Coordinates of C-alpha atoms and ligand atoms in Angstrom, one line a residue:
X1 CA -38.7 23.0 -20.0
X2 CA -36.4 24.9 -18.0
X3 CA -33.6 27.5 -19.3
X4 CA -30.4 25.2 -20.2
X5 CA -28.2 27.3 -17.1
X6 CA -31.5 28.2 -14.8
X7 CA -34.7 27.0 -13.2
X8 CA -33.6 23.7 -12.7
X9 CA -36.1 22.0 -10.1
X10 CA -36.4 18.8 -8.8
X11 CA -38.2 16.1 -10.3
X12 CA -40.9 14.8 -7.6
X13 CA -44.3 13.0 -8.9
X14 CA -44.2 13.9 -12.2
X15 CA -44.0 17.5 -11.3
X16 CA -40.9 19.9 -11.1
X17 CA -40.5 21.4 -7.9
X18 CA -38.3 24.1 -5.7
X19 CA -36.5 23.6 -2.7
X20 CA -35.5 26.5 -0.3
X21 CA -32.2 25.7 0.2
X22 CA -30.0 25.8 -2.9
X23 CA -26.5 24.8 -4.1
X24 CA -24.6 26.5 -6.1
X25 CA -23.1 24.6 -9.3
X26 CA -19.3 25.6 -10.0
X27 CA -17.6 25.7 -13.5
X28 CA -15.0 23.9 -12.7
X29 CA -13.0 25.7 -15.6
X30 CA -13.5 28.9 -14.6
X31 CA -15.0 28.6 -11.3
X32 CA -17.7 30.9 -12.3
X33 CA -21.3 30.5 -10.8
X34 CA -22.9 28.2 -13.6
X35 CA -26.4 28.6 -11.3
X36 CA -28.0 27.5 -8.3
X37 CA -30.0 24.3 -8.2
X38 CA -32.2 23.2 -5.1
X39 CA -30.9 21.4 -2.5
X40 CA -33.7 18.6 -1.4
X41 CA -34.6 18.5 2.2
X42 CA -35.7 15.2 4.2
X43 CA -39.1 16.3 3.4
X44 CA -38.8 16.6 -0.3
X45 CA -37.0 12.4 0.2
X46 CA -40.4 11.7 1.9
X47 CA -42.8 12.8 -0.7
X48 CA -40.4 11.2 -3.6
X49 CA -40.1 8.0 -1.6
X50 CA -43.9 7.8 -0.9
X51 CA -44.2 8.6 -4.5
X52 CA -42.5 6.0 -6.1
X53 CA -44.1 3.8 -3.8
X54 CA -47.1 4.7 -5.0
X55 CA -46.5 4.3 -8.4
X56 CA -44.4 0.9 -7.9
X57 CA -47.8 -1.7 -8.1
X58 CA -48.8 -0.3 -11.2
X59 CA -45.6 0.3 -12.6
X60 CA -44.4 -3.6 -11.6
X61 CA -48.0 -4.5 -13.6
X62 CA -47.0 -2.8 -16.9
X63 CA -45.9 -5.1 -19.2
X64 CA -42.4 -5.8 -19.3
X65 CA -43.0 -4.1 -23.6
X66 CA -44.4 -1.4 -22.5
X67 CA -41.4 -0.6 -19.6
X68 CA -38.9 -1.6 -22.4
X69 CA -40.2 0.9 -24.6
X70 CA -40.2 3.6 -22.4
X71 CA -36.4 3.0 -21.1
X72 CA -35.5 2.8 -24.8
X73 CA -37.7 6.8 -25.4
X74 CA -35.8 8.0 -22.5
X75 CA -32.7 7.2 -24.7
X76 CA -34.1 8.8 -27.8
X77 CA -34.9 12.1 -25.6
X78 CA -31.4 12.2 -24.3
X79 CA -30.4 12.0 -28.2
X80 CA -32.5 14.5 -29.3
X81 CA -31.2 17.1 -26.8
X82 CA -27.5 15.9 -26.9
X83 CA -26.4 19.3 -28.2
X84 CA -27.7 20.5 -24.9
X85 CA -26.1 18.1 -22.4
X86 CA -23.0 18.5 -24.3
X87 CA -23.2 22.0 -23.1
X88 CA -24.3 20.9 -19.7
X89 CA -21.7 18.2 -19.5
X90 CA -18.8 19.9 -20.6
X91 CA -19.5 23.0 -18.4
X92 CA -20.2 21.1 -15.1
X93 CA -18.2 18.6 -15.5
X94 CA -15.4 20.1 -17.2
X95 CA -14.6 17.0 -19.2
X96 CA -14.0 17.7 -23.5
X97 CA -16.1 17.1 -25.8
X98 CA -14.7 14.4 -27.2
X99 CA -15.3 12.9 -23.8
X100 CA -18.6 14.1 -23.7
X101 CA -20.1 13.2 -26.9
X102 CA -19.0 9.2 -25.6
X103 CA -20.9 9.7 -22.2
X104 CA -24.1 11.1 -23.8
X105 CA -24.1 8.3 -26.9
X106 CA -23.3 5.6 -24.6
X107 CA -26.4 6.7 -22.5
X108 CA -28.4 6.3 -25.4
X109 CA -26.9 3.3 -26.3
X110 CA -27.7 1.9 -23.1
X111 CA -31.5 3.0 -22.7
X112 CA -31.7 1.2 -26.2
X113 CA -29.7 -2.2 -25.3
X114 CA -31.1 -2.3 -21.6
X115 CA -34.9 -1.8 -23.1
X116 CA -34.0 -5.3 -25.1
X117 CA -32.9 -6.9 -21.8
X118 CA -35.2 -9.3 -20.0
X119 CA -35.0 -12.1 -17.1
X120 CA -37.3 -15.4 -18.1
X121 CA -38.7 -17.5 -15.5
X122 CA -36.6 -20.4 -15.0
X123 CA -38.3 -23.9 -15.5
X124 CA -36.1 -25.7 -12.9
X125 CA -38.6 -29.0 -12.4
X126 CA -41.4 -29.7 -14.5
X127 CA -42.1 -33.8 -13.7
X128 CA -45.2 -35.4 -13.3
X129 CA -45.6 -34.4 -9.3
X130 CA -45.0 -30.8 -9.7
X131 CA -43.9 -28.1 -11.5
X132 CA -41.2 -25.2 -10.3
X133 CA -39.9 -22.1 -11.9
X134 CA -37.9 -19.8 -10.5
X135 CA -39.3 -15.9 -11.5
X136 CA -37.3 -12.9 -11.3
X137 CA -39.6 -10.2 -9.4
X138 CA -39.2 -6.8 -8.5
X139 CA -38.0 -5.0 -5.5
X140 CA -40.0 -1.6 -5.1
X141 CA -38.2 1.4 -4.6
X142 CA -34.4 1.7 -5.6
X143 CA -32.2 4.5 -4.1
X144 CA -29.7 5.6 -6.4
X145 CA -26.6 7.5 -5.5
X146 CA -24.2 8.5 -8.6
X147 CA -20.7 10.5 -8.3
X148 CA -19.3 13.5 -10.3
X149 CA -17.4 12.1 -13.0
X150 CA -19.9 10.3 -15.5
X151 CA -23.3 12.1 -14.1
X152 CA -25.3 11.0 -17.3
X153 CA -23.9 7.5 -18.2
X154 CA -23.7 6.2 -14.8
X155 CA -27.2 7.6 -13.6
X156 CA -28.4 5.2 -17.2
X157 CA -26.6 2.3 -15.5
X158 CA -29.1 2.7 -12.8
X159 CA -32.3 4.1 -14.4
X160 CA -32.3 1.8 -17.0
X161 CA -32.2 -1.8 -15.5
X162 CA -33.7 -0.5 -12.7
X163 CA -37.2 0.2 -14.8
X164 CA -37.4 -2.6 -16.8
X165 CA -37.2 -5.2 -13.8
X166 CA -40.6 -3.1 -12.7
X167 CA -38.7 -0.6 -9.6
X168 CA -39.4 2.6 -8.9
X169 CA -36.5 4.8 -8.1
X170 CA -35.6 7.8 -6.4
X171 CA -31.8 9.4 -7.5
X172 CA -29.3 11.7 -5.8
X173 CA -26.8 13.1 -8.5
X174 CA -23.6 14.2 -7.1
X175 CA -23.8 17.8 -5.5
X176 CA -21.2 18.8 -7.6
X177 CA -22.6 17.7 -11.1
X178 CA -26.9 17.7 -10.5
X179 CA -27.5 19.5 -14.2
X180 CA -27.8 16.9 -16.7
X181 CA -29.3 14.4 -14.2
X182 CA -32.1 17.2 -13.2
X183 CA -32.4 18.1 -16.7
X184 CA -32.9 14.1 -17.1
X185 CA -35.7 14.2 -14.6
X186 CA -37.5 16.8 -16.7
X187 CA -37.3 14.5 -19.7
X188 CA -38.3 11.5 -17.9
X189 CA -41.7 13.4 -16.9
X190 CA -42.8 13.3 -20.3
X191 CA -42.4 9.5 -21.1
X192 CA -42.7 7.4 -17.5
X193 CA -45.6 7.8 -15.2
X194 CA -45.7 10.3 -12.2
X195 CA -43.6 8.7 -9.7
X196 CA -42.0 5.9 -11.4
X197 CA -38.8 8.2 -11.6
X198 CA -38.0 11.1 -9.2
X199 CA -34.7 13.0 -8.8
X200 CA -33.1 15.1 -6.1
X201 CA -30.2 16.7 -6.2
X202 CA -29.1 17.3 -2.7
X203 CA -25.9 17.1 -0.3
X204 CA -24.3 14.1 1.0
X205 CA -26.7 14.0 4.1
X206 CA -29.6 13.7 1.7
X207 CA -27.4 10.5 0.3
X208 CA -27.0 9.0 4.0
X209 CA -31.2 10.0 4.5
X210 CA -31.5 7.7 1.4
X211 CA -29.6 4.7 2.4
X212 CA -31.1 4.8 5.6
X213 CA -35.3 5.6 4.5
X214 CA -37.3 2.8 5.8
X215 CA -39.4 2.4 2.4
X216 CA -36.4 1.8 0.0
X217 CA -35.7 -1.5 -1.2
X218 CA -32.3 -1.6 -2.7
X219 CA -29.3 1.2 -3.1
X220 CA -27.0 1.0 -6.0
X221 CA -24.4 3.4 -5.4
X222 CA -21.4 4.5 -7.3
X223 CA -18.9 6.8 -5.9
X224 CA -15.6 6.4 -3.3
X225 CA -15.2 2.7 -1.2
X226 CA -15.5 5.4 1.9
X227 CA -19.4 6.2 1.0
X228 CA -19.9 2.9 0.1
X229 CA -18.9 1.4 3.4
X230 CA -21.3 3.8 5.4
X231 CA -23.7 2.9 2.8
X232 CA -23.4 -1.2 3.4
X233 CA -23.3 0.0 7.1
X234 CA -26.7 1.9 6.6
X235 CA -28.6 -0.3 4.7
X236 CA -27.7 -3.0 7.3
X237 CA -30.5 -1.6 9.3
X238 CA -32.9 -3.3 7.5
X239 CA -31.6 -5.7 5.5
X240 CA -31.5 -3.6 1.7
X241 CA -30.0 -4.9 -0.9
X242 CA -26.9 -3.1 -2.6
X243 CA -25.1 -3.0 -5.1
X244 CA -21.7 -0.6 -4.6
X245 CA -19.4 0.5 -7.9
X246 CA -16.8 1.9 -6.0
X247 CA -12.6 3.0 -6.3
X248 CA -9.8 1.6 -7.9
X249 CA -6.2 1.2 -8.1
X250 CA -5.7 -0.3 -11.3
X251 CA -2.4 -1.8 -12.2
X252 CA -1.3 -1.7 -15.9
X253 CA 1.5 -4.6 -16.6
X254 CA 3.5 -3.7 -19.4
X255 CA 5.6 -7.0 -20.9
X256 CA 9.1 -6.4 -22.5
X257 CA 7.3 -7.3 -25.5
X258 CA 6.0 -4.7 -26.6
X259 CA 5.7 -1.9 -28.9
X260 CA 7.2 1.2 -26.6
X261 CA 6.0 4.1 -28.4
X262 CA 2.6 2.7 -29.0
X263 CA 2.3 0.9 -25.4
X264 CA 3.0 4.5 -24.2
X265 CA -0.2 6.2 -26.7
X266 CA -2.1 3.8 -25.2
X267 CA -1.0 3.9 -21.5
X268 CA -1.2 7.5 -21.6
X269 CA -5.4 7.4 -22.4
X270 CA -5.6 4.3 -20.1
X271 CA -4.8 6.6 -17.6
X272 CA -5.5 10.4 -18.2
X273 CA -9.0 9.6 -19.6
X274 CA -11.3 12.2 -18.4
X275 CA -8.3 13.7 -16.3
X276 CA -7.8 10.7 -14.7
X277 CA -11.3 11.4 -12.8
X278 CA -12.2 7.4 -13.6
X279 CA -12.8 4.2 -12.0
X280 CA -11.0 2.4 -13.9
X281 CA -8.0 4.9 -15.0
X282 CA -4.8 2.8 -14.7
X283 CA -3.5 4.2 -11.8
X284 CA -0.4 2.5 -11.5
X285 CA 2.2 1.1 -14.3
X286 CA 4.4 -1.5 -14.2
X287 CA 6.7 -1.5 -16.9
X288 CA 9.3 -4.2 -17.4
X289 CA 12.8 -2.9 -17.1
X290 CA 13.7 -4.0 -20.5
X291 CA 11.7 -1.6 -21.7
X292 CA 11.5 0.8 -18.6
X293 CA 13.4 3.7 -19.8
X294 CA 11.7 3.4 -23.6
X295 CA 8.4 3.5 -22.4
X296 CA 8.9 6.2 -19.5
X297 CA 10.5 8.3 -22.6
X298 CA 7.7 7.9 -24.8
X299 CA 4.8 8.7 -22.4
X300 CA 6.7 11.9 -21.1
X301 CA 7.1 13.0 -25.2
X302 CA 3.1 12.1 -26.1
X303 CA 2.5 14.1 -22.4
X304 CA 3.7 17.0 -24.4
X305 CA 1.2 16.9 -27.1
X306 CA -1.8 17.1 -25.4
X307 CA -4.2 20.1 -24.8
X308 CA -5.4 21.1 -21.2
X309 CA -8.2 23.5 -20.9
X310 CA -12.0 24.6 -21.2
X311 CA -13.5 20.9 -21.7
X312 CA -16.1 23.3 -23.4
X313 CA -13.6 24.7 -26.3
X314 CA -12.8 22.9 -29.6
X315 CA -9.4 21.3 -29.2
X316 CA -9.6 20.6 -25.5
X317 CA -8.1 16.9 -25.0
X318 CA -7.9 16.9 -21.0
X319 CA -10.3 19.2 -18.9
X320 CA -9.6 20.3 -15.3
X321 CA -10.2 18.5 -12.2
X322 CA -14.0 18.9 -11.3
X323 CA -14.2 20.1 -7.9
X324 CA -12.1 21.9 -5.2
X325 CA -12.4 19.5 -2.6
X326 CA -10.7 16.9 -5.5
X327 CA -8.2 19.5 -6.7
X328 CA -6.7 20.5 -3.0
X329 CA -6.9 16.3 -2.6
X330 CA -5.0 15.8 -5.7
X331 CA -2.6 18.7 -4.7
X332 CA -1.7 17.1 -1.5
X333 CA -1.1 14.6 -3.3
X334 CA 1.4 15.9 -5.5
X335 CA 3.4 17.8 -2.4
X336 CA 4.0 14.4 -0.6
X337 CA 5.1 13.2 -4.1
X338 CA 7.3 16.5 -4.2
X339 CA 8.7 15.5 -1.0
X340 CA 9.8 11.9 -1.9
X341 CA 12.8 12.8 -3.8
X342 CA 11.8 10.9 -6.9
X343 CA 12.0 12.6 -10.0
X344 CA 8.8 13.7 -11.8
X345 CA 9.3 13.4 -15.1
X346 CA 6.7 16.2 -16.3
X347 CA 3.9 18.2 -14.2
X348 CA 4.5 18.4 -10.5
X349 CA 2.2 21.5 -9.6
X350 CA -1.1 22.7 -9.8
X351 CA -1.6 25.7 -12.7
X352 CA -2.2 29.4 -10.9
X353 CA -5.9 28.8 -11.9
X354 CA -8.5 30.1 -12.5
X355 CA -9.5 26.9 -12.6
X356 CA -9.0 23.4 -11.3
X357 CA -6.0 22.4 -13.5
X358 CA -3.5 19.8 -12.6
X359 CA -1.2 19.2 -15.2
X360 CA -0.1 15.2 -16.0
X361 CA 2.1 14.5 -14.0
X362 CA 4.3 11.1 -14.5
X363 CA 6.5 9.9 -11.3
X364 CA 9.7 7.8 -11.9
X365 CA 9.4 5.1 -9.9
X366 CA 8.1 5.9 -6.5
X367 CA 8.8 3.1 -3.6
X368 CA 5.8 0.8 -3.6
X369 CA 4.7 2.3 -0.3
X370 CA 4.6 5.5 -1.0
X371 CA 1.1 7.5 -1.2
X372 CA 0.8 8.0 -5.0
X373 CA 1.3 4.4 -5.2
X374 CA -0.8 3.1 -2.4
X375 CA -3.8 5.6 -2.9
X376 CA -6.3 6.2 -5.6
X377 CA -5.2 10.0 -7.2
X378 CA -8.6 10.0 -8.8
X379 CA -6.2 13.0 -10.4
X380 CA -3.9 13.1 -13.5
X381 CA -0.8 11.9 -11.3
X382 CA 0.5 9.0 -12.5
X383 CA 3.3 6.6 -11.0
X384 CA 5.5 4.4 -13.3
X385 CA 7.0 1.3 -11.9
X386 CA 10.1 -0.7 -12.8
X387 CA 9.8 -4.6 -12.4
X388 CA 11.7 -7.5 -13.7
X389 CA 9.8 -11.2 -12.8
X390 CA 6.4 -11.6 -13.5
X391 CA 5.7 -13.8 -9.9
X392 CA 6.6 -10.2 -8.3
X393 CA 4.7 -8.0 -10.6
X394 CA 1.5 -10.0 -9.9
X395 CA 2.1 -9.6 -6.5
X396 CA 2.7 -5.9 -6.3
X397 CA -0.7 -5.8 -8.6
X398 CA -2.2 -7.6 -6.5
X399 CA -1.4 -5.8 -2.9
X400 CA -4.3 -3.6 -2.8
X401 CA -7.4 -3.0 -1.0
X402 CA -8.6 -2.4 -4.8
X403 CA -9.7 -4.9 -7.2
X404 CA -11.7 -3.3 -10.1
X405 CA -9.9 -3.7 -13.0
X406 CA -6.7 -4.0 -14.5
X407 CA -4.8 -4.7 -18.1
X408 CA -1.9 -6.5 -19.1
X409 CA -0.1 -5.0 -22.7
X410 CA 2.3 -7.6 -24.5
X411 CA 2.4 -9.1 -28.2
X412 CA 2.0 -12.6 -26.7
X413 CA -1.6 -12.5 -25.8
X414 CA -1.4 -16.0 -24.5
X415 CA 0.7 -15.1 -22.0
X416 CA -0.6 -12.2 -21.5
X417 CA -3.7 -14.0 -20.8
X418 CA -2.2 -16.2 -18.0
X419 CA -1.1 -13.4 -16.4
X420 CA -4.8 -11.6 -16.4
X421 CA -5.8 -14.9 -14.8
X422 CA -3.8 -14.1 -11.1
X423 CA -4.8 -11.1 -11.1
X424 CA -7.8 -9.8 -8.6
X425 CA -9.8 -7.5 -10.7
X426 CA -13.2 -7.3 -11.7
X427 CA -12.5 -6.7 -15.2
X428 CA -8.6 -7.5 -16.9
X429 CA -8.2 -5.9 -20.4
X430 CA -5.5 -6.8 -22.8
X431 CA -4.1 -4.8 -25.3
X432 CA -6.9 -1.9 -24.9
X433 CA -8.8 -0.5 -21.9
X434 CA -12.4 1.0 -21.0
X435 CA -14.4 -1.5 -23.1
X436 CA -18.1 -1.2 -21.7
X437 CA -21.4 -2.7 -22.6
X438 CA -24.7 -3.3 -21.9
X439 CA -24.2 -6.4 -22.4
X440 CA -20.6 -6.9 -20.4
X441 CA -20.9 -7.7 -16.3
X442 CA -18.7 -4.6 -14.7
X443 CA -18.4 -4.8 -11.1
X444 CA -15.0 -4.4 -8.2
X445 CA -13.8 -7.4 -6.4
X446 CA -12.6 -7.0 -3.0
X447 CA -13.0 -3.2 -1.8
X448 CA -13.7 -1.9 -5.2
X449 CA -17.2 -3.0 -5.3
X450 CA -20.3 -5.5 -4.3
X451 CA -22.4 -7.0 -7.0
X452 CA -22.3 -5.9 -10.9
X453 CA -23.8 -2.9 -13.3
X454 CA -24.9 -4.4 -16.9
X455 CA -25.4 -7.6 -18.5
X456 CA -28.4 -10.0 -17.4
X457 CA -26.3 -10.4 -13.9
X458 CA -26.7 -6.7 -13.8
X459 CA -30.2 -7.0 -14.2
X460 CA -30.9 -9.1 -12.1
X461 CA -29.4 -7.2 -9.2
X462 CA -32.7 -5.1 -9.3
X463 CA -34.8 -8.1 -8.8
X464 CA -36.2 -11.1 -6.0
X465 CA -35.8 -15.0 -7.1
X466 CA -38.9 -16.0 -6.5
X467 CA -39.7 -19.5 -6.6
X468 CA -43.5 -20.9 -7.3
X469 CA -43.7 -24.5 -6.9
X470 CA -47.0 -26.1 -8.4
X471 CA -48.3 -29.6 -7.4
X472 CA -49.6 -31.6 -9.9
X473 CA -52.1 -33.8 -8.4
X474 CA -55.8 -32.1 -7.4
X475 CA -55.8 -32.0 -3.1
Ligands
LIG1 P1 -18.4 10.1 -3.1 O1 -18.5 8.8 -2.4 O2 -17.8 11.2 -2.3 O3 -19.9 10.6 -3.5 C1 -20.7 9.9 -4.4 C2 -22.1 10.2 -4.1 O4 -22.4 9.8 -2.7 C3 -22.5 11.7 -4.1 O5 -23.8 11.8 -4.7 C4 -22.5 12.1 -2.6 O6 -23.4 13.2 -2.4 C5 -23.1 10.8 -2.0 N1 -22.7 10.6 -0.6 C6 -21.7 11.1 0.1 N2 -21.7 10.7 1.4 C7 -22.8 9.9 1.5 C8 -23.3 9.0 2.6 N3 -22.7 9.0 3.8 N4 -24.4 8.3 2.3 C9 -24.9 8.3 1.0 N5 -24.5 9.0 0.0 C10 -23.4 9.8 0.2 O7 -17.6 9.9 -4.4 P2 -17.2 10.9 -5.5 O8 -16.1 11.7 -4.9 O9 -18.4 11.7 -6.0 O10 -16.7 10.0 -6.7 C11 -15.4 9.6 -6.8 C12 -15.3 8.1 -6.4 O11 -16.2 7.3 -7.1 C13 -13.9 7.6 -6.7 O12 -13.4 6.8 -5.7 C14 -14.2 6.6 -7.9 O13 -13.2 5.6 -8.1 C15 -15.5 6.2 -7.6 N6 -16.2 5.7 -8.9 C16 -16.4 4.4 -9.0 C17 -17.0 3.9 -10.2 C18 -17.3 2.5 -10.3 O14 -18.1 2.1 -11.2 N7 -16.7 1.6 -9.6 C19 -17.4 4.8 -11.1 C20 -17.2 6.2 -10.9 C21 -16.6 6.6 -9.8

């Protein structure tokens, strides 16, 4: 086991190994040198890919108990060194510990909920001429490509169904975050056998080597709807299956109905969540005018009593944005905002630093076509919108690239209901946002996504129909 901030290796055939080229892992906090972590060449992807592949026949021949059981001990491993991916987490990612602590137990969670998951054959025709059932069969090895904002829970989206449906996989953590997912691999040595599960951290041409490596199956990506295009554009070459969890520009409809100091509590975490560094952060709010100015007030007061800082310290609510490349994004950001003329009710500019820190920042009303509208801040910038029918809220919702989730707030859940119906969204939550589960489909509609992470759908994404007809009468 390596030292919790050194020796990190990559996890290649059940055996930890160096690469010459290194990367250098950042606190974003402090933008101290955490360490330096290899950096996975196209040789290095070969030997994991031909590993897995070696390990896939036997692997996809273990009973479906035994692969269950071993998912679910990867879970118990994570839980008995949470303390140190805490640490990890906190410092690479930045994120609190409040955060923290629900990443790690909801990657337990889900080794232990995915290990109880299974696909039965399907009878579809069993009549006195023949017999069919539909199986659900593995696909051999699964590339998997995760981002820097949930390295731990959203690698577990991938390992976990991944293994039980009988794959072999070989995963890229995000340059940016590769600690907890290498320290992952480590763990995973000690329960799966050599090559079932192989991790590379590496740079984003290692990604595009993945999604383009002749002896991968399937890529299940989560990161930006850029990637993910060249991704689907890659894996067109020969036909791989994908599934893609990528951006969002979630609208939050807020009914006159409502509670305005609590719709603001709630609005607030809906979108400042882990800095705002989240798929599904609300990412635009539409308040109704009756209860426009209310609402705006409230969020701007609760803005005030929350803590930026070292996600690593007690009493850290928000941590700071997790990379440069992000922070100078979300900082362009904030100067065309500057440059709009709207007012900006609190925040506006970037902290002197050290450290990525962007302080919430809530716009008053911004034109529908402006930037921190239109685009995804992926940043604690948030816009707040007046409307006044619901036809043209739905509409404004609606007028996005984007569709992964969304959530209506009113006292009349009926309505609010029929409003969630028009809306094109993956996932619509009322009254409360950021409700996950193992066994709860997530996936993007339009340009937020392709196929779904969790619940037996989500399984199934890692796996063939196969159908085997049997005839009944002796030839
Ligand atoms: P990103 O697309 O830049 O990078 C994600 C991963 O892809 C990294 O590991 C990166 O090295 C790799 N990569 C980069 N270029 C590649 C290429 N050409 N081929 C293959 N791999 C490549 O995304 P990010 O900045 O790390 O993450 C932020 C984005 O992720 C946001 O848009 C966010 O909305 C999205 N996201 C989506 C979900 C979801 O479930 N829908 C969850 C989290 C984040």
């Amino acid at each position: 086991m390596t030292d919790l901030f050194s020796d990190y290796r990559l996890t290649i055939d059940g055996a930890l190994v160096d690469a010459g080229k290194r990367i250098e892992v950042i606190n974003p906090a402090t933008e101290d040198l955490i360490c330096t972590v290899p950096s996975a060449g196209f040789e290095q992807l070969n030997e994991a890919v031909a590993a897995a592949k070696r390990a896939y026949p036997a692997w996809r021949a273990t009973p479906l108990a035994e692969r269950q059981r071993m998912v679910a001990a990867l879970g118990d491993a994570i839980e008995v060194h949470a303390e140190d991916f805490m640490r990890l987490l906190t410092m690479e990612q930045g994120k609190a510990r409040a955060g923290a602590e629900w990443e790690i137990g909801g990657s337990v969670a889900w080794c232990r909920a995915i290990a109880e998951q299974s696909l039965e054959p399907e009878l579809v025709e069993d009549g006195p001429e023949r017999r069919v059932e539909t199986l659900r069969v593995p696909l051999g090895v699964v590339g998997a490509i995760t981002p820097w904002n949930f390295p731990l829970l959203l690698a577990i989206w991938k390992i976990a169904p991944a293994l039980v449906t009988g794959n072999t996989m070989v995963l890229k953590p995000s340059p940016y975050t590769p600690l907890c997912t290498l320290k992952l691999g480590e763990l995973a040595r000690e329960i799966f056998p050599k090559g079932v599960l192989n991790i590379l951290s590496g740079d984003d041409a290692l990604g595009a080597a993945i999604t383009s490596h002749p002896d991968i199956a399937k890529i299940s990506f989560t990161g930006s709807t850029a990637t993910g295009r060249k991704i689907m554009a890659s894996a067109a070459g020969d036909l791989k299956r994908i599934t893609l969890e990528l951006g969002g520009n979630d609208p939050a409809i807020v009914l006159p109905d409502v509670d305005p100091k609590q719709a603001a509590k709630d609005i607030f975490w809906a979108a400042f969540q882990n800095s705002a560094q989240f798929c599904v952060a609300a990412k635009r709010v539409y308040i109704h005018n009756d209860v426009y100015d209310e609402v705006r007030d409230a969020l701007v007061e609760y803005s005030s009593t929350v803590k930026i800082g070292d996600g690593a310290q007690q009493g850290t609510d928000l941590g700071p944005i997790q990379n440069r490349m992000q922070y100078e994004k979300v900082k362009d950001l904030l100067a065309d905002t500057a440059a709009l003329g709207v007012s900006v009710l609190t925040g506006g500019a970037a902290s002197k630093g050290p450290g990525y820190f962007i302080p919430v920042t809530l716009v008053d009303n911004p034109p529908d076509d402006s930037r921190v509208v239109r685009e995804e801040a992926f940043g604690p910038v948030l816009p707040l919108l007046r409307f006044s029918d619901i036809d043209d809220v739905v509409r404004r919702a609606n007028g996005t690239e984007y569709g992964l989730a969304a959530s209506v707030w009113s006292a009349d859940t009926e309505k609010a209901r029929a409003i969630a119906a028009r809306i094109e969204a993956g996932t619509v939550w009322i009254n409360e946002v950021h409700i996950f589960g193992p066994h709860i489909a997530f996936g993007g509609h339009k340009q937020s996504g392709m196929g779904v992470e969790n619940a037996l759908e989500g399984l199934a994404e890692y796996t063939n129909p196969q159908t085997i007809i049997t005839k009944k009468v002796a030839v």
